[in-house]
């Protein structure tokens, strides 16, 4: 057999019916993740057609997008402040019960952001196909799964048939070699990749991140990288499973146990791209040349090393973006005052991210007038952080420590950035209004975010390390 | 969904590139549990000022935009969030086709499932359309042609999606018809 890529192996193993000129492939889905915002209309379709969920045991639901992060609301001591959010939460409870789907509801200790909880439970595994009505499903590709976001109509398709109609995407190798310098994180790496290939550079493709830099990343760092594949327009991003992957998964509650574990390992070891496998596109990066990165515009491709000067606007789109951000081409961002810092999201809301932030915040205080919001990616991350005393470091620095959820990553749960305010955010999208109407978002790593919170100004984290 | 064969309309041009789905429909409107009624929220933050009054400069608020069924957009339209609400909002507003030199993957898929035709054109055609807002165009889905006042150009569309749009059938029916294959596949894997 001709050498195959990781993607081609996973795709082939899930083709129920291969594609033809006239019809797309019928692709089998191993794991379907569900949340409250993109599922209600899909459940309605099932009801109106009298259909059941074909494989409820392959379906896992949580609440994260519209849920509040304030403890009193999560614990039910006071009602959820946003009516519409309360309705969506109720409706998901009702739908999960009616269709026999496992749900991590509001006060479940396993609840959290959908892309954080599935890996931490060991539900996401190498070689799987994973979908969710959410574009950051690409996160799960860190395990060597083919994982991608779908729309609500497709959520309905997976409910009813456990399958999707799909055309086979093309492949794109992202080769990264060398050692990341101190203070340069996985977030800076993926921002650097997006800056290089552009926000539409991956359209129609599945990225495979390869090379010595990628091999050296922890699972959490790999998730940060794969998470933002969609920000390059890619259908998905994948990393071949290896010893790091297996060590992370072993003994997680939903991972195979006993003899099933050894059988799974044997299978997973064969998944990596074969030597000589061909990719449709490729790009090479040298990790040693990377620096802490920050965005200056209104999409993640408008990004630069933190000490650089903002590129001078060359076209109308860039001009409009700089106008929205209140920046001028040619100026530096270092030292610019900020109002809000958000540490969290499915990009940077895991325990290693919180530890990185704590390294900077320990024994320091948030600058006067700056709001620092730290929101763990899941309740499990919250407990782990509290077990290590990170919450104490955060609180004594003056940060606001919350319950898990998407929070300020998108402005639909009560956590928003006020209009015109600058927010250094560890999330993944700096679109106009993403964090609140008129909000001005600067994407960066947890280190840069924490350092900027301490100084109250955009700060190179290496100055505080 | 009724079959879609021809669209004749003048265009509305939104020339910006990388228009993401957060602009098409901001997240705070995603708390709906319905598919309908989102048209009035379409491009809400560009269309309305902070006081809720229409922003006269925004293209959809200009008199000549009234009744347009074809949106011409800059490169990489529909990038970002997978929210199908973006396609629902455009459709609910009255658009039946979106033309761009590049359309983001998930948005394209969502559009097709809602009878909103995503058409990718060459730089030359895209450039012409952007330079001629309000141009009268005709889209023929059977022949896969887009006719501009300067003449017809061909476009491509995934054959199965085209079939579904023309017939007004949906993909779920087709997938349900594959249930025997799906169950055989499941049995073979667990066996
Ligand atoms: S944290 Fe942000 S990007 Fe991640 S799933 Fe939630 S809203 Fe989407």
XYZ file of C-alpha atoms and ligand atoms in Angstrom:
664
model
C 0.000 0.000 0.000
C 1.204 3.521 -0.778
C 2.389 5.455 2.295
C -0.535 7.199 3.982
C -0.891 10.204 6.243
C -2.395 10.075 9.735
C -5.496 11.800 8.351
C -5.889 9.309 5.497
C -5.691 6.371 7.891
C -8.361 7.750 10.207
C -10.582 8.769 7.286
C -10.350 5.342 5.609
C -11.212 3.530 8.850
C -14.492 5.498 9.091
C -15.779 5.357 5.530
C -19.113 3.578 5.689
C -19.650 4.366 2.010
C -16.731 5.866 0.034
C -17.256 9.059 -1.953
C -17.997 9.017 -5.681
C -18.126 11.823 -8.218
C -21.824 12.355 -7.488
C -22.029 11.637 -3.789
C -19.940 12.473 -0.704
C -18.633 9.769 1.607
C -20.760 8.539 4.490
C -18.353 9.002 7.395
C -18.883 7.257 10.735
C -18.570 9.382 13.888
C -17.161 7.773 17.028
C -17.811 10.586 19.474
C -20.412 13.346 19.310
C -20.056 16.191 21.806
C -23.081 18.375 22.452
C -23.630 21.740 24.139
C -26.641 23.901 24.852
C -26.270 26.556 22.142
C -26.025 24.613 18.872
C -28.230 21.628 19.752
C -31.829 22.803 20.432
C -32.853 23.072 16.765
C -31.335 19.626 16.032
C -33.365 18.001 18.791
C -36.457 19.720 17.369
C -35.817 18.048 14.006
C -35.610 14.630 15.690
C -38.903 15.307 17.432
C -40.706 16.516 14.335
C -39.579 13.443 12.349
C -40.159 11.008 15.202
C -36.494 9.912 15.208
C -34.313 8.659 18.043
C -30.632 9.295 18.735
C -29.040 6.333 16.979
C -26.092 5.874 19.370
C -26.702 7.745 22.619
C -23.666 5.961 24.122
C -21.437 7.768 21.615
C -22.897 11.135 22.635
C -21.796 13.343 25.522
C -23.448 16.632 26.493
C -22.328 19.540 28.655
C -23.215 23.189 29.278
C -20.561 25.805 28.787
C -21.297 28.623 26.326
C -24.212 30.475 27.847
C -23.766 29.319 31.448
C -22.823 31.827 34.139
C -19.434 31.595 35.874
C -20.502 33.255 39.127
C -20.567 30.664 41.888
C -23.918 31.701 43.380
C -25.638 31.307 40.008
C -23.931 27.991 39.240
C -24.857 26.582 42.640
C -28.446 27.752 42.164
C -28.403 30.062 45.195
C -29.634 32.784 42.871
C -31.286 32.329 39.470
C -29.233 32.471 36.255
C -29.150 36.176 35.411
C -29.799 35.792 31.676
C -33.266 34.415 30.937
C -32.435 33.091 27.500
C -29.418 31.224 28.900
C -31.555 29.728 31.644
C -33.958 28.531 28.934
C -31.185 26.865 26.925
C -29.881 25.113 30.038
C -33.376 23.811 30.859
C -33.933 22.709 27.309
C -30.699 20.713 27.171
C -31.602 18.953 30.430
C -34.964 18.095 28.967
C -33.527 16.954 25.612
C -30.794 14.831 27.200
C -33.370 13.087 29.377
C -35.794 12.482 26.495
C -33.144 11.107 24.161
C -31.078 9.157 26.696
C -27.899 11.212 26.395
C -25.381 11.529 29.203
C -25.293 15.153 30.385
C -22.899 16.922 32.698
C -25.394 19.409 34.060
C -24.831 22.677 35.887
C -23.699 21.296 39.227
C -21.941 18.156 37.937
C -18.291 18.046 38.987
C -17.411 16.766 35.499
C -18.902 19.807 33.756
C -16.739 22.263 31.831
C -15.929 23.541 28.371
C -16.735 20.738 25.966
C -13.194 20.638 24.518
C -11.613 20.531 27.957
C -13.733 17.812 29.560
C -13.711 15.180 26.840
C -9.894 14.862 26.829
C -9.659 14.974 30.622
C -12.149 12.108 30.882
C -10.190 10.106 28.323
C -13.239 10.093 26.019
C -11.202 11.606 23.167
C -8.861 8.916 21.850
C -6.391 8.429 18.992
C -7.821 7.371 15.650
C -11.365 8.464 16.493
C -13.648 10.729 14.535
C -14.981 13.430 16.879
C -17.526 16.133 16.022
C -19.359 18.871 17.874
C -21.481 21.842 16.865
C -18.507 24.048 17.637
C -15.577 25.034 15.450
C -12.936 24.480 18.150
C -13.591 20.756 18.017
C -10.248 20.808 16.212
C -8.752 20.719 19.756
C -9.237 16.941 19.931
C -6.906 16.470 16.961
C -4.082 16.721 19.526
C -4.755 13.030 20.225
C -4.503 11.939 16.593
C -8.282 12.043 16.227
C -9.990 13.526 13.175
C -12.054 16.178 14.937
C -14.013 18.988 13.356
C -16.822 21.443 13.959
C -20.223 21.060 12.313
C -23.406 23.097 11.985
C -26.674 22.377 13.722
C -28.231 20.573 10.734
C -25.275 18.187 10.820
C -25.682 17.773 14.575
C -29.117 16.414 13.668
C -27.577 14.074 11.076
C -25.187 12.620 13.638
C -27.974 12.236 16.202
C -30.119 10.308 13.730
C -27.484 8.203 11.936
C -24.129 8.581 13.758
C -22.803 9.601 10.328
C -22.069 12.665 8.214
C -21.882 13.246 4.471
C -18.395 14.550 3.808
C -16.057 15.268 0.916
C -12.493 14.255 1.668
C -10.420 17.319 2.588
C -6.846 17.865 1.397
C -3.792 17.533 3.625
C -1.344 20.187 4.825
C 1.877 19.442 6.751
C 2.958 22.097 9.247
C 6.567 21.201 10.092
C 7.986 22.863 13.197
C 11.501 22.094 14.362
C 13.790 23.474 17.061
C 13.347 24.459 20.693
C 10.873 27.125 21.817
C 12.806 29.903 23.609
C 11.944 30.702 27.268
C 8.715 32.668 27.617
C 7.463 31.394 24.240
C 4.493 29.066 24.652
C 2.314 26.785 22.528
C -0.069 29.738 22.137
C 2.702 31.847 20.627
C 3.575 28.952 18.337
C 0.053 28.612 16.918
C -0.333 32.390 16.605
C 2.960 32.368 14.703
C 1.677 29.620 12.400
C -1.571 31.521 11.716
C 0.406 34.706 11.051
C 2.429 32.742 8.525
C -0.305 30.906 6.588
C -3.120 33.422 7.125
C -6.707 33.101 8.382
C -7.799 31.432 5.153
C -4.547 29.513 4.571
C -5.909 26.176 5.733
C -9.326 26.306 4.019
C -10.328 22.898 2.661
C -7.392 21.209 4.406
C -6.631 19.099 7.441
C -3.380 20.282 9.048
C -0.910 17.825 10.524
C 1.518 19.439 12.985
C 4.845 17.627 12.773
C 8.472 17.972 13.742
C 10.659 17.988 16.852
C 8.957 21.025 18.438
C 5.562 19.341 18.270
C 6.917 16.041 19.611
C 8.329 17.886 22.623
C 4.967 19.502 23.537
C 2.827 18.193 26.394
C -0.736 17.070 25.603
C -2.145 20.317 26.949
C 0.189 22.328 24.741
C -0.754 20.178 21.744
C -4.413 20.925 22.465
C -3.664 24.667 22.466
C -2.050 24.296 19.037
C -4.779 22.123 17.480
C -7.502 24.296 19.038
C -6.670 27.237 16.796
C -6.426 25.249 13.530
C -9.827 26.674 12.641
C -8.367 30.171 12.986
C -6.250 29.319 9.950
C -9.463 28.234 8.202
C -8.522 24.532 8.415
C -11.113 21.807 8.619
C -9.115 20.135 11.405
C -5.620 19.889 12.877
C -3.974 16.647 13.953
C -0.885 15.430 15.787
C 0.272 11.814 15.609
C -0.204 9.980 18.916
C 2.987 8.957 20.749
C 4.260 8.076 24.235
C 3.147 11.518 25.508
C -0.401 10.830 24.291
C -0.519 7.353 25.795
C 0.860 8.499 29.157
C -1.805 11.225 29.314
C -4.636 8.809 28.524
C -3.658 5.858 30.680
C -6.046 5.341 33.593
C -8.395 8.192 32.606
C -11.973 7.103 33.397
C -13.164 6.683 29.784
C -9.905 5.310 28.346
C -9.746 1.582 27.583
C -8.725 -0.454 30.633
C -6.882 -3.766 31.149
C -6.444 -5.922 28.070
C -8.447 -3.418 26.025
C -5.731 -0.851 26.838
C -2.919 -2.989 25.343
C -5.023 -3.731 22.269
C -5.734 -0.013 21.854
C -2.049 0.865 22.234
C -1.091 -1.589 19.502
C -3.664 0.014 17.197
C -2.759 3.598 18.084
C 0.942 2.990 17.415
C 0.209 2.370 13.732
C -1.638 5.669 13.202
C 1.215 8.108 12.515
C 1.883 9.202 8.930
C 4.026 6.673 7.062
C 7.523 7.754 5.972
C 7.182 9.192 2.485
C 3.469 9.974 2.833
C 2.571 12.925 0.598
C 0.788 16.092 1.685
C -0.985 18.478 -0.687
C 0.639 21.496 0.967
C 3.349 22.142 3.513
C 5.039 24.917 5.462
C 8.200 24.908 7.617
C 8.814 26.932 10.779
C 11.843 27.304 13.014
C 10.682 27.342 16.646
C 13.897 28.975 17.853
C 13.051 32.195 15.996
C 9.634 32.594 17.664
C 8.839 35.234 20.279
C 5.819 35.930 22.488
C 3.077 36.909 20.041
C 0.157 39.328 20.298
C -2.639 40.316 17.936
C -3.162 43.963 17.020
C -6.213 43.704 14.749
C -9.582 42.017 14.413
C -8.686 38.546 13.234
C -6.074 36.110 14.565
C -3.947 36.530 11.447
C -3.254 40.158 12.407
C -0.528 39.074 14.792
C 3.096 39.995 15.477
C 5.949 39.462 17.960
C 5.107 41.478 21.077
C 8.002 43.901 20.627
C 7.353 44.574 16.935
C 5.757 47.612 15.335
C 2.201 47.281 14.011
C 2.414 46.838 10.246
C 1.267 49.941 8.403
C -2.233 49.487 7.003
C -1.994 48.455 3.391
C -5.616 47.749 2.570
C -9.091 48.772 3.634
C -9.604 45.743 5.879
C -6.444 46.451 7.867
C -7.305 50.122 8.090
C -10.771 49.314 9.428
C -9.256 46.890 11.950
C -6.728 49.422 13.254
C -9.471 51.995 13.444
C -11.631 49.657 15.518
C -8.698 48.855 17.802
C -7.677 52.501 18.127
C -4.119 51.760 16.970
C -1.908 53.272 14.302
C 0.382 51.472 11.899
C 4.047 51.738 12.866
C 3.515 52.033 16.624
C 4.501 49.480 19.265
C 1.966 47.877 21.597
C 4.378 47.564 24.513
C 3.365 49.816 27.387
C -0.135 50.525 26.075
C -2.666 50.663 28.923
C -5.287 47.908 29.147
C -8.551 47.484 31.080
C -9.301 43.774 31.268
C -7.322 40.529 31.283
C -9.075 37.224 30.642
C -7.309 33.927 31.342
C -9.355 30.902 30.332
C -11.188 29.309 27.330
C -10.699 26.022 25.499
C -7.411 27.416 24.159
C -5.737 28.251 27.470
C -8.004 27.194 30.324
C -6.225 24.027 31.450
C -4.102 23.441 34.531
C -0.741 24.089 32.852
C -2.068 27.451 31.635
C -3.174 28.389 35.142
C 0.204 27.312 36.537
C 1.952 29.508 33.978
C -0.201 32.476 34.987
C 0.429 31.724 38.672
C 4.206 31.789 38.121
C 3.888 35.427 37.061
C 1.190 36.416 39.570
C 2.733 34.841 42.661
C 3.568 37.572 45.164
C 2.441 40.286 42.768
C -0.750 42.309 42.442
C -3.001 43.227 39.540
C -2.484 46.873 38.550
C -5.092 49.308 39.924
C -8.102 49.733 37.668
C -7.494 46.477 35.772
C -9.943 43.569 35.981
C -8.302 40.132 35.886
C -10.799 37.341 35.309
C -9.483 33.777 35.633
C -11.912 31.080 34.543
C -10.879 27.418 34.657
C -11.760 25.314 31.606
C -13.591 22.729 33.681
C -14.654 22.010 37.247
C -11.882 19.391 37.362
C -9.319 22.037 36.398
C -10.792 24.252 39.109
C -10.379 21.559 41.764
C -6.837 20.762 40.601
C -5.893 24.432 40.762
C -7.385 24.781 44.238
C -5.576 21.647 45.420
C -2.311 23.342 44.489
C -3.301 26.651 46.055
C -3.322 28.513 42.732
C -6.653 30.088 43.602
C -5.024 31.687 46.652
C -2.251 33.141 44.482
C -4.861 34.504 42.075
C -7.142 35.920 44.721
C -4.367 37.570 46.682
C -3.160 39.157 43.457
C -6.642 40.652 43.124
C -8.017 38.368 40.422
C -11.597 37.211 40.114
C -11.664 33.382 40.339
C -14.766 31.782 38.821
C -16.565 28.540 38.006
C -15.778 26.935 34.646
C -17.277 27.911 31.296
C -16.624 29.803 28.072
C -17.079 33.072 29.936
C -15.485 36.104 28.330
C -14.315 34.157 25.272
C -17.647 35.038 23.687
C -20.054 37.589 25.050
C -23.184 35.516 25.698
C -23.109 34.485 29.356
C -22.902 37.745 31.241
C -19.093 38.036 31.197
C -18.257 40.769 28.715
C -15.645 43.415 28.002
C -17.161 46.942 28.018
C -17.263 48.862 24.750
C -13.972 50.509 23.822
C -12.030 48.708 26.552
C -8.813 46.798 25.827
C -8.706 43.148 26.872
C -5.631 40.937 26.771
C -7.228 37.538 26.359
C -5.912 33.966 26.224
C -8.890 32.938 24.072
C -8.818 32.400 20.334
C -10.835 35.083 18.565
C -10.272 38.838 18.431
C -13.186 39.491 16.076
C -15.021 42.787 16.429
C -17.455 42.516 19.313
C -16.537 38.927 20.126
C -16.029 39.675 23.832
C -18.778 42.290 23.985
C -20.077 45.075 21.753
C -17.166 47.388 20.942
C -14.656 45.289 22.941
C -11.039 45.459 21.761
C -9.336 42.102 22.123
C -5.622 41.338 22.065
C -4.906 37.599 21.908
C -1.841 36.358 23.749
C -0.465 33.576 25.962
C -1.291 33.135 29.658
C 2.203 34.458 30.481
C 1.696 37.639 28.479
C -1.823 38.032 29.863
C -0.673 37.682 33.482
C 2.307 39.997 32.983
C 0.061 42.617 31.377
C -2.401 42.358 34.282
C 0.394 43.084 36.772
C 1.706 46.109 34.911
C -1.683 47.323 33.667
C 0.032 47.705 30.321
C 0.905 45.394 27.460
C 4.013 43.686 28.754
C 6.584 41.247 27.418
C 6.295 38.406 29.962
C 10.044 37.768 29.847
C 10.498 40.959 31.869
C 8.693 39.351 34.809
C 10.123 35.845 34.580
C -37.478 23.421 1.314
C -38.592 24.141 -2.235
C -36.261 23.596 -5.172
C -33.847 26.355 -6.169
C -33.188 26.701 -9.891
C -32.702 30.360 -10.756
C -32.029 33.540 -8.904
C -32.366 36.915 -10.595
C -31.466 39.854 -8.447
C -29.354 42.919 -8.017
C -26.397 42.554 -5.659
C -25.388 44.064 -2.357
C -21.637 44.387 -1.862
C -19.833 43.934 1.437
C -16.262 44.285 0.249
C -14.445 43.537 3.530
C -12.424 40.326 3.584
C -12.574 37.749 6.408
C -16.110 38.640 7.488
C -16.557 36.184 10.367
C -19.762 34.632 11.654
C -19.554 36.728 14.858
C -20.187 39.766 12.599
C -22.940 38.015 10.642
C -24.737 37.167 13.884
C -23.218 38.215 17.241
C -23.122 35.577 19.996
C -25.622 37.343 22.227
C -28.352 36.412 19.740
C -27.510 32.699 19.854
C -29.694 32.123 22.870
C -32.630 31.389 20.578
C -33.863 27.819 20.363
C -35.501 28.454 16.950
C -34.170 28.761 13.403
C -36.358 31.687 12.374
C -36.471 35.370 13.170
C -32.734 36.054 13.019
C -32.898 38.241 9.888
C -33.403 41.387 11.923
C -30.201 40.586 13.862
C -28.128 40.054 10.715
C -24.882 42.089 10.953
C -26.436 43.680 14.057
C -23.325 45.510 15.272
C -22.625 47.029 11.868
C -26.235 47.672 10.998
C -27.344 49.425 14.171
C -25.740 52.004 16.441
C -25.400 51.590 20.209
C -28.837 53.242 20.586
C -30.418 50.666 18.248
C -30.974 53.164 15.422
C -29.985 52.011 11.916
C -26.534 53.138 10.857
C -27.214 54.967 7.594
C -23.732 54.223 6.225
C -24.052 50.470 6.410
C -24.756 48.960 3.039
C -27.875 47.012 4.058
C -29.472 50.225 5.292
C -29.175 52.024 1.962
C -32.306 52.249 -0.152
C -30.680 50.506 -3.124
C -30.073 47.381 -1.025
C -33.789 46.746 -0.623
C -34.910 43.455 -2.078
C -31.433 42.208 -2.987
C -31.138 38.422 -2.839
C -27.454 38.168 -3.727
C -24.687 39.192 -1.334
C -21.235 39.807 -2.809
C -18.572 39.540 -0.125
C -14.804 39.819 0.220
C -12.422 36.873 0.509
C -12.863 34.199 3.226
C -16.488 35.047 3.990
C -18.055 33.203 6.947
C -14.847 32.286 8.776
C -14.789 31.594 12.508
C -17.535 30.075 14.610
C -19.549 27.135 13.235
C -22.861 28.757 14.239
C -25.478 27.818 11.643
C -27.348 30.875 12.909
C -25.210 32.824 10.394
C -26.796 30.993 7.453
C -30.238 31.195 9.089
C -29.897 34.958 9.567
C -28.822 35.584 5.961
C -31.640 33.389 4.662
C -34.207 34.915 6.979
C -33.164 38.390 5.848
C -33.886 37.384 2.255
C -30.540 36.432 0.757
C -30.518 33.351 -1.460
C -26.897 33.389 -2.620
C -23.491 34.572 -1.380
C -20.683 35.201 -3.859
C -17.023 35.485 -2.834
C -13.556 34.517 -4.040
C -13.282 32.239 -0.994
C -15.924 30.937 1.393
C -15.050 29.298 4.733
C -15.678 25.535 4.942
C -18.198 25.259 7.778
C -20.205 28.269 6.646
C -20.381 26.852 3.107
C -21.705 23.569 4.430
C -24.262 25.297 6.654
C -25.414 27.551 3.802
C -25.999 24.633 1.458
C -28.144 22.882 4.058
C -30.413 25.908 4.264
C -30.975 26.668 0.601
C -28.484 29.531 0.604
C -26.219 29.126 -2.406
C -22.472 29.745 -1.770
C -20.696 30.601 -5.019
C -16.927 30.864 -5.301
C -15.672 32.951 -8.213
C -12.304 33.935 -9.690
C -10.447 37.065 -8.586
C -11.450 38.727 -11.861
C -15.166 38.044 -11.441
C -15.061 38.861 -7.727
C -13.249 42.102 -8.461
C -15.805 43.078 -11.095
C -18.727 42.370 -8.767
C -17.195 44.372 -5.921
C -16.597 47.288 -8.278
C -20.212 47.219 -9.504
C -22.531 47.184 -6.505
C -26.157 46.724 -7.402
C -25.329 44.911 -10.633
C -28.152 42.758 -11.978
C -27.054 39.109 -11.974
C -28.687 35.849 -12.825
C -27.735 32.522 -11.290
C -28.707 29.317 -13.044
C -28.171 26.329 -10.813
C -29.007 23.788 -13.507
C -26.329 25.092 -15.845
C -24.004 26.315 -13.094
C -23.675 29.742 -14.629
C -23.563 33.176 -13.110
C -24.564 35.773 -15.689
C -23.261 39.294 -15.192
C -24.208 42.227 -17.413
C -20.881 41.500 -19.163
C -21.721 37.877 -19.889
C -21.894 34.461 -18.254
C -19.217 32.771 -16.116
C -19.291 29.162 -14.986
C -19.070 28.202 -11.309
C -18.607 24.886 -9.564
C -20.767 23.280 -6.954
C -20.417 19.926 -5.234
C -22.703 17.664 -7.330
C -24.639 16.186 -4.440
C -25.334 19.569 -2.853
C -26.497 20.846 -6.253
C -28.812 17.874 -6.620
C -30.311 18.484 -3.158
C -30.821 22.204 -3.860
C -32.443 21.587 -7.252
C -34.774 18.919 -5.927
C -35.434 20.657 -2.628
C -34.554 17.415 -0.830
C -32.443 17.251 2.285
C -29.405 15.189 3.112
C -30.935 13.597 6.183
C -33.337 11.568 4.034
C -30.383 10.297 1.985
C -28.402 9.397 5.123
C -31.366 7.593 6.659
C -31.533 5.548 3.464
C -27.970 4.385 4.234
C -28.990 2.972 7.619
C -28.473 -0.658 6.517
C -24.871 0.174 5.456
C -24.313 2.033 8.719
C -25.542 -0.865 10.811
C -23.422 -3.337 8.831
C -20.402 -1.091 9.418
C -21.115 -0.993 13.148
C -21.540 -4.769 13.330
C -18.288 -5.400 11.435
C -16.331 -3.132 13.781
C -17.596 -4.610 16.993
C -17.362 -8.171 15.647
S -14.129 28.696 25.170
Fe -14.628 30.045 23.485
S -13.865 29.037 21.658
Fe -13.902 27.530 23.301
S -15.828 26.461 23.054
Fe -16.160 28.150 24.489
S -16.833 29.870 23.245
Fe -15.964 28.357 21.858
